[in-house]
Short mmCIF file of C-alpha atoms and ligand atoms in Angstrom, two decimals:
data_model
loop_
_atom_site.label_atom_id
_atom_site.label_comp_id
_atom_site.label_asym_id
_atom_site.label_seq_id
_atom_site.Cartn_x
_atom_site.Cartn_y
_atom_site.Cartn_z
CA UNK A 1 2.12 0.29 84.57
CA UNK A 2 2.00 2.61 87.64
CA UNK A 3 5.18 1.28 89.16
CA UNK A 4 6.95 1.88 85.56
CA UNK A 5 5.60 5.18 85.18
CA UNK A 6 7.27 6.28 88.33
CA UNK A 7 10.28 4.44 87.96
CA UNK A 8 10.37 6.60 84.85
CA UNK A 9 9.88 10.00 86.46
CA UNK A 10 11.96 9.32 89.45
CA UNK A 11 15.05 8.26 86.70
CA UNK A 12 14.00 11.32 84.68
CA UNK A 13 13.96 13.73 87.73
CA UNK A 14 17.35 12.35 88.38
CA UNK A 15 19.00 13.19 85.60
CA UNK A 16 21.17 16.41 85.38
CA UNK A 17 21.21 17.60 81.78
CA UNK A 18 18.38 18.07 80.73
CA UNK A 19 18.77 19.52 77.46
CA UNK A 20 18.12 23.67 76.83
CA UNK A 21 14.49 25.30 76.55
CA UNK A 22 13.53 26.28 73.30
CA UNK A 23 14.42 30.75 73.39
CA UNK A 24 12.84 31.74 70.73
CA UNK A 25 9.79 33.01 72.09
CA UNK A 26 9.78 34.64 76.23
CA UNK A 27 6.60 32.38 76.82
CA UNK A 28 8.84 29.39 76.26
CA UNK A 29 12.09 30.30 77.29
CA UNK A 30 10.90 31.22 80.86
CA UNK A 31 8.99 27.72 81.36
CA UNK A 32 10.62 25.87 84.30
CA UNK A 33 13.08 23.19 82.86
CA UNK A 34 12.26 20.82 85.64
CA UNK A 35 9.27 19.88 85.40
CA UNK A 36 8.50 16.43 83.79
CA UNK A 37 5.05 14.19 82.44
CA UNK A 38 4.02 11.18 81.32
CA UNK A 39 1.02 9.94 80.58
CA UNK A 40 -0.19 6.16 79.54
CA UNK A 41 -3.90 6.00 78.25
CA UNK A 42 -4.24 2.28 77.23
CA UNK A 43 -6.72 0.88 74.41
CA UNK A 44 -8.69 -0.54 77.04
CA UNK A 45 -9.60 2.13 78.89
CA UNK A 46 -6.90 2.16 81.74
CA UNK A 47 -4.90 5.82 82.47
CA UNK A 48 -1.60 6.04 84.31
CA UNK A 49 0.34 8.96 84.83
CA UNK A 50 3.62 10.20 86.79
CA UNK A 51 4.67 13.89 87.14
CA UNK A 52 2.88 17.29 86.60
CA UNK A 53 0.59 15.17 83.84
CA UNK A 54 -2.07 17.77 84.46
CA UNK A 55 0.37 20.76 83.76
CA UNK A 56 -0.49 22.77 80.23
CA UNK A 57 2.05 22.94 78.32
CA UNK A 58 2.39 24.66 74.67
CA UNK A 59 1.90 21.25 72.39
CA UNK A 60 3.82 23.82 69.42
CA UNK A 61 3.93 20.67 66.61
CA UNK A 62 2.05 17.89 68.45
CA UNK A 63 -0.82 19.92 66.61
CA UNK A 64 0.40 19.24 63.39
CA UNK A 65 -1.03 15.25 64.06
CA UNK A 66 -4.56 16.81 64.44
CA UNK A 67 -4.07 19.67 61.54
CA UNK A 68 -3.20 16.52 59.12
CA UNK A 69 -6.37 14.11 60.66
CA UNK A 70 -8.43 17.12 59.62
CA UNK A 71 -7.17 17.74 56.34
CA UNK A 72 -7.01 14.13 55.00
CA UNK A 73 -10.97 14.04 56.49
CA UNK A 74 -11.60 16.95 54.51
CA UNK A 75 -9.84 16.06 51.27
CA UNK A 76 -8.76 12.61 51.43
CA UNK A 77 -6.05 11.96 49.12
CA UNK A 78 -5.91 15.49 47.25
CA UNK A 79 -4.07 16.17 50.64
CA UNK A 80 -0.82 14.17 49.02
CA UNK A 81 -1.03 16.81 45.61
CA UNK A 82 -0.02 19.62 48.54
CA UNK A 83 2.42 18.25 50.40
CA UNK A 84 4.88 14.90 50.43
CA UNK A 85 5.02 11.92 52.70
CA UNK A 86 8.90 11.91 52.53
CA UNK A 87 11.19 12.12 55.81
CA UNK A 88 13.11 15.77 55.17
CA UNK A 89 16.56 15.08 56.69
CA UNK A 90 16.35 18.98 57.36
CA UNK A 91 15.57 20.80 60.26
CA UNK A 92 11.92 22.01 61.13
CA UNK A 93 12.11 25.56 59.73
CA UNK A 94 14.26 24.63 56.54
CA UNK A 95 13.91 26.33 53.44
CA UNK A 96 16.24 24.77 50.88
CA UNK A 97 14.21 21.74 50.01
CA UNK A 98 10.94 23.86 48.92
CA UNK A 99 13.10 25.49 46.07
CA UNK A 100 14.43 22.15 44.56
CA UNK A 101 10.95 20.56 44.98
CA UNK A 102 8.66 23.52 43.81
CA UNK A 103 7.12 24.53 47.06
CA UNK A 104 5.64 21.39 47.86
CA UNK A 105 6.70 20.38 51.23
CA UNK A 106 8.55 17.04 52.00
CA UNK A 107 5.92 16.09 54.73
CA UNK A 108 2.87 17.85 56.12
CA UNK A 109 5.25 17.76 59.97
CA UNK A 110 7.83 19.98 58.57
CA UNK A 111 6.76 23.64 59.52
CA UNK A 112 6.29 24.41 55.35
CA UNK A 113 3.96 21.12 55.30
CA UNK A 114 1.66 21.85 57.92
CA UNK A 115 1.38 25.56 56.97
CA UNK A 116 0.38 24.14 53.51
CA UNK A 117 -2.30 21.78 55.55
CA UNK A 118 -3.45 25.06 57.45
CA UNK A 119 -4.17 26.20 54.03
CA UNK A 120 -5.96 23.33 53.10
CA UNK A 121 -8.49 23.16 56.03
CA UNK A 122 -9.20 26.38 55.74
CA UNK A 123 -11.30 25.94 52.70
CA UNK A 124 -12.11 29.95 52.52
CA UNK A 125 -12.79 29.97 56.05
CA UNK A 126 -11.32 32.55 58.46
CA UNK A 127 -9.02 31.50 60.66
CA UNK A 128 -11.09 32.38 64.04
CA UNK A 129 -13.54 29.75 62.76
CA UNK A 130 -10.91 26.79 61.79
CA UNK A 131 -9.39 27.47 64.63
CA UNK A 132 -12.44 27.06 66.06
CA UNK A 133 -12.87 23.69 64.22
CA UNK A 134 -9.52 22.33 65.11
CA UNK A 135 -9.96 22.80 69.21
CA UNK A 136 -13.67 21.30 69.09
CA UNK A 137 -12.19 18.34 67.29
CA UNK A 138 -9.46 18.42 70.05
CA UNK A 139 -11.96 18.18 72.78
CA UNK A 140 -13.62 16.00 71.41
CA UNK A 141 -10.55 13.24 70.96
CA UNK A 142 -8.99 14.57 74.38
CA UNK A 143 -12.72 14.31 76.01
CA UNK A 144 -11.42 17.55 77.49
CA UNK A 145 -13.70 20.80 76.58
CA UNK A 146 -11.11 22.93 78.46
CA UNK A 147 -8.54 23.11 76.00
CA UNK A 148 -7.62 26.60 75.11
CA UNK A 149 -5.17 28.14 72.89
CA UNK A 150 -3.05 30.11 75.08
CA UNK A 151 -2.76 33.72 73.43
CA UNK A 152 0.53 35.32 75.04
CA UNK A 153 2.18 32.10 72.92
CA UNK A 154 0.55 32.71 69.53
CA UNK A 155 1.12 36.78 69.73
CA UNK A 156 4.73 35.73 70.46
CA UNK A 157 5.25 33.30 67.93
CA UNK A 158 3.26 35.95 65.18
CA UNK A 159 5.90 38.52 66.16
CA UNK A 160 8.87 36.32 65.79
CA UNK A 161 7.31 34.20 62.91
CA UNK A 162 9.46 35.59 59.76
CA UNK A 163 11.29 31.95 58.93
CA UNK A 164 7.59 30.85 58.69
CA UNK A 165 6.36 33.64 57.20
CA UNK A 166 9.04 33.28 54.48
CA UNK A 167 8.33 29.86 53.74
CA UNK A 168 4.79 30.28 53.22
CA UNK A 169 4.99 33.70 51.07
CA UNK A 170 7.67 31.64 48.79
CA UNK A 171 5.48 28.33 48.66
CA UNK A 172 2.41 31.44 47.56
CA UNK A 173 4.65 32.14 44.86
CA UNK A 174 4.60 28.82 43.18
CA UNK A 175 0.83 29.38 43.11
CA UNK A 176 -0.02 27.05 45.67
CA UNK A 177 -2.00 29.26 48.14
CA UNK A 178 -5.89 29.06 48.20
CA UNK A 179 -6.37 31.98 51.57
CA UNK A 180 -4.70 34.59 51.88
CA UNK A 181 -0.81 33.77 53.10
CA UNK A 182 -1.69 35.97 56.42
CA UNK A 183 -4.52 34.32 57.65
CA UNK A 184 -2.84 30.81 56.65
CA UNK A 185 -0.06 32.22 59.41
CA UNK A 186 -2.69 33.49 61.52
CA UNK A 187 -4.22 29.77 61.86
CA UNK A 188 -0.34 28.14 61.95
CA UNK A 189 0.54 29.82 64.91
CA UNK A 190 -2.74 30.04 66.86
CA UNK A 191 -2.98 25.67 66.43
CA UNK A 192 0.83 25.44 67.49
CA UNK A 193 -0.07 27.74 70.55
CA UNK A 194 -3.16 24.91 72.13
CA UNK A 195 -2.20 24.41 75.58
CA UNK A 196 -2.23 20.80 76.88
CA UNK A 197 -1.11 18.56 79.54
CA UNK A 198 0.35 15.25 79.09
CA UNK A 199 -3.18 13.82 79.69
CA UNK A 200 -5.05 15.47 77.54
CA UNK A 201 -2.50 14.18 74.80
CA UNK A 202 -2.04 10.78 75.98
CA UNK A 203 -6.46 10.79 76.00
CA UNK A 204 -6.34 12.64 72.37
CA UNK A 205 -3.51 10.44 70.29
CA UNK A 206 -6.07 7.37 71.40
CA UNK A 207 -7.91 6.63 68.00
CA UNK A 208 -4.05 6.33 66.41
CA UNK A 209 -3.39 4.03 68.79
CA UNK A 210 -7.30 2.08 68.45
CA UNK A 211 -7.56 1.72 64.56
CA UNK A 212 -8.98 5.38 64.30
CA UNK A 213 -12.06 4.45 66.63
CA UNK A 214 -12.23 6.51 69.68
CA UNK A 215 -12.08 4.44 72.52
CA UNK A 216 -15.07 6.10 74.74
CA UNK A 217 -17.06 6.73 72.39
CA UNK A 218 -16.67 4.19 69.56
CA UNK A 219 -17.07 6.57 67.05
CA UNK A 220 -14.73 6.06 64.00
CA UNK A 221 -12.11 9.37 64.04
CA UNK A 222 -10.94 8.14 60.80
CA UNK A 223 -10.40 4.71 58.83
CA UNK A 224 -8.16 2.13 60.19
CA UNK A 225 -6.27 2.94 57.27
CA UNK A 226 -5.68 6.16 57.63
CA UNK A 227 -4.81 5.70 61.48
CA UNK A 228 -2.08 2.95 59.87
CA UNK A 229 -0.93 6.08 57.48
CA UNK A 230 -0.80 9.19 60.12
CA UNK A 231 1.31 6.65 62.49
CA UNK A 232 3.57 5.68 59.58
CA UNK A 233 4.52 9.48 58.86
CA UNK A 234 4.86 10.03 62.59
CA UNK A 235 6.99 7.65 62.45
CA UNK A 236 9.42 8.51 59.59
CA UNK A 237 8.83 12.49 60.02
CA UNK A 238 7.86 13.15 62.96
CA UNK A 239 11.16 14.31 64.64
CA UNK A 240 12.14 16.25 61.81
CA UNK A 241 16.03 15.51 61.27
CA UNK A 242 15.60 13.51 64.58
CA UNK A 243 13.21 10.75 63.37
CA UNK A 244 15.71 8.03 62.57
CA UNK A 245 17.22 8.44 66.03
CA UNK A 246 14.02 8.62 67.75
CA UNK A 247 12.64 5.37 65.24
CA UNK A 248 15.78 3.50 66.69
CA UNK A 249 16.33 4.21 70.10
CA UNK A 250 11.94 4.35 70.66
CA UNK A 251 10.51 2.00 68.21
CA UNK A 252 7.39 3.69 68.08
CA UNK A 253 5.66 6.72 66.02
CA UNK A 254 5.76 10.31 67.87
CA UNK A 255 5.44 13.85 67.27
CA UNK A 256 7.66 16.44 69.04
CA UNK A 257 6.76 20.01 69.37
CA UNK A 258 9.12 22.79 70.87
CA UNK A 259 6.66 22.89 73.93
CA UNK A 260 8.67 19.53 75.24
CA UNK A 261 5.98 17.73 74.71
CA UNK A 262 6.24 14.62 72.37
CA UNK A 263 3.01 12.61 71.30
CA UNK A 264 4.20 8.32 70.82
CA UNK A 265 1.85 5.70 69.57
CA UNK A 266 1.83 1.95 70.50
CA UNK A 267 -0.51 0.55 68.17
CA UNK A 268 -3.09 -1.48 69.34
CA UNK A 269 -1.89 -0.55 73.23
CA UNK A 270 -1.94 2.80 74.08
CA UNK A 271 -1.53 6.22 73.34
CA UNK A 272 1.49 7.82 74.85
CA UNK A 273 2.10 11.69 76.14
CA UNK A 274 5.47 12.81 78.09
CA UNK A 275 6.57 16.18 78.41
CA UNK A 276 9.84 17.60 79.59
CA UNK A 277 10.49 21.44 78.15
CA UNK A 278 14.43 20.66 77.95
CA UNK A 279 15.02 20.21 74.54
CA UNK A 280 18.24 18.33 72.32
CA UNK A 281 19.86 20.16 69.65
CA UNK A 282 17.39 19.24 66.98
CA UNK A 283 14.24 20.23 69.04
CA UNK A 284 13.38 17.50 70.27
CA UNK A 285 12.77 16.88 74.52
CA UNK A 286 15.83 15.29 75.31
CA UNK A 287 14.35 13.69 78.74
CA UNK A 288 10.99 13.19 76.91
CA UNK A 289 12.77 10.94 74.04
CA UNK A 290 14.59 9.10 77.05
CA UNK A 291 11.22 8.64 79.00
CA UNK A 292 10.13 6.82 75.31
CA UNK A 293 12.90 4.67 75.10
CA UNK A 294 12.51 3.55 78.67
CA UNK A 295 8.89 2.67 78.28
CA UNK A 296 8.76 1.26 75.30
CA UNK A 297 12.34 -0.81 76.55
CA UNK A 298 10.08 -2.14 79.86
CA UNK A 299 6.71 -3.08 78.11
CA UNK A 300 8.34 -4.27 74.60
CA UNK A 301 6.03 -2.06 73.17
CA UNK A 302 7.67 -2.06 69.64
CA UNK A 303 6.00 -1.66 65.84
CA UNK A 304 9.38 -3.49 65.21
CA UNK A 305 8.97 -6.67 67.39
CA UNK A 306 6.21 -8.59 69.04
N1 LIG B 1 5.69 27.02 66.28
C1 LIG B 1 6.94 26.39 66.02
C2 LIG B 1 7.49 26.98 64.74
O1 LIG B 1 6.75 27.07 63.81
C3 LIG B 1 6.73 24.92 65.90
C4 LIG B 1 8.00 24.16 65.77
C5 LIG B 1 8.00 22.86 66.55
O2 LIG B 1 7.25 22.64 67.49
O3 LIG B 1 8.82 22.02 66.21
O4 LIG B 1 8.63 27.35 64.67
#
């Protein structure tokens, strides 16, 4: 696994375009477009890594795969009565589906879904003390106590937040909201702003990857069920408008986020992490979707094939 790993990095370090940095925000647009991760933690306790795997990067959507493990903890299936478990074919940020379907979100990976999944963990809480919830339940799956949200990222996305804030106000006005739509922001952007390194993720996506038992521990994260049901909607909605492409060229259910970073499961084998900032047209890390399809290509690590 080692000598893949670097064969990896070495090819990915290689390679000349390497897709554009997401500009939206300064704390994102400035980060260094060279640097590359991966990180392999395997079901049985093995961890391999290649690149700057201990660099913290902003995970931006990666979250969304903890912010949904919460919710469906909290609520179980009430979860599906909020939001849908239907690819989008639209980009991240898209508005035009919430009108048709009466401000209930496609998926809970689309930007509109996870803000309504924000919502829902909140449970009248405010959002110092989810957010507060979500990182302990972070370290905990990531075995990592470090894990911060990094500030400078979450000021930056409030102040240049108005797509989000617009979908949220005009899901509120279907009646949907339970907090107030400012504090439901207040949580979205602090949970996309977690810093993490390609370790930490590889170590946190483990109980998808272990029938929702975490590994060190033993202690069932959630149901084997429900690990089978987050991976399937990573799969099929995880890459927004890109998770066809990434479902046929990878094999294998991921979350991106804007960071770079994208989170890939192998069930039953190992949790993956890779992070490249360089990103393809749809948002998506265009080296980090390469490193997938190169791993999962040398280990036949496939939910489509044995
Ligand atoms: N914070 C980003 C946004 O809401 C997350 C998008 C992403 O990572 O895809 O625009």
């Amino acid at each position: 696994m080692q000598d893949i790993l670097n064969e990896i990095a070495k090819e990915m370090m290689a390679i000349k375009d390497k897709g554009k940095v997401a500009s939206y925000i300064p704390s994102l647009a400035n980060v260094d477009i060279n640097q590359f991760a991966i990180s392999v933690s395997l079901c049985n306790g093995e961890h391999y890594h290649a690149g700057c795997a201990n660099t913290l990067f902003s995970i931006q959507s990666i979250s969304k795969v903890f912010t949904l493990t919460l919710a469906l903890g909290k609520l179980g299936e009430n979860v599906w009565h909020r939001v849908g478990r239907e690819p989008s074919g639209d980009p991240f940020n898209s508005i035009v589906q919430l009108e048709h379907e009466h401000g209930k979100p496609r998926n809970p990976f689309i930007n509109a879904g996870a803000i309504a999944v924000a919502d829902l963990i909140m449970q009248g809480h405010e959002p110092k003390e989810t957010l507060a919830e979500i990182l302990q339940f972070i370290h905990y799956i990531s075995n990592d106590d470090s894990i911060l949200i990094d500030e400078e990222v979450a000021k930056s996305e409030l102040a240049t937040g108005s797509r989000n804030a617009s979908l949220a106000h005009f899901m509120a006005s279907f009646g949907h909201f339970i907090n107030p739509v400012d504090k439901v922001l207040g949580t979205y952007f602090h949970h996309c702003s977690i810093a993490m390194s390609t370790k930490n993720l590889a170590n946190a996506g483990l109980f998808l990857a272990n029938n929702g038992i975490h590994p060190s521990s033993g202690y069932p994260v959630v149901s084997s069920e429900r690990a089978k049901r987050i991976n399937a909607l990573m799969l099929t909605c995880g890459h927004y408008d890109g998770s066809g492409e990434f479902a046929f060229r990878v094999g294998l259910p991921g979350k991106s986020g804007v960071g770079g970073g994208i989170l890939a499961i192998a069930p039953g084998k190992a949790s993956i992490a890779v992070w490249s900032p360089g990103l393809d047209i749809i948002g998506n890390s265009k080296l980090g979707t390469k490193a997938l399809e190169l791993l999962a290509e040398k280990t036949s690590w496939s939910v489509f094939a044995k």
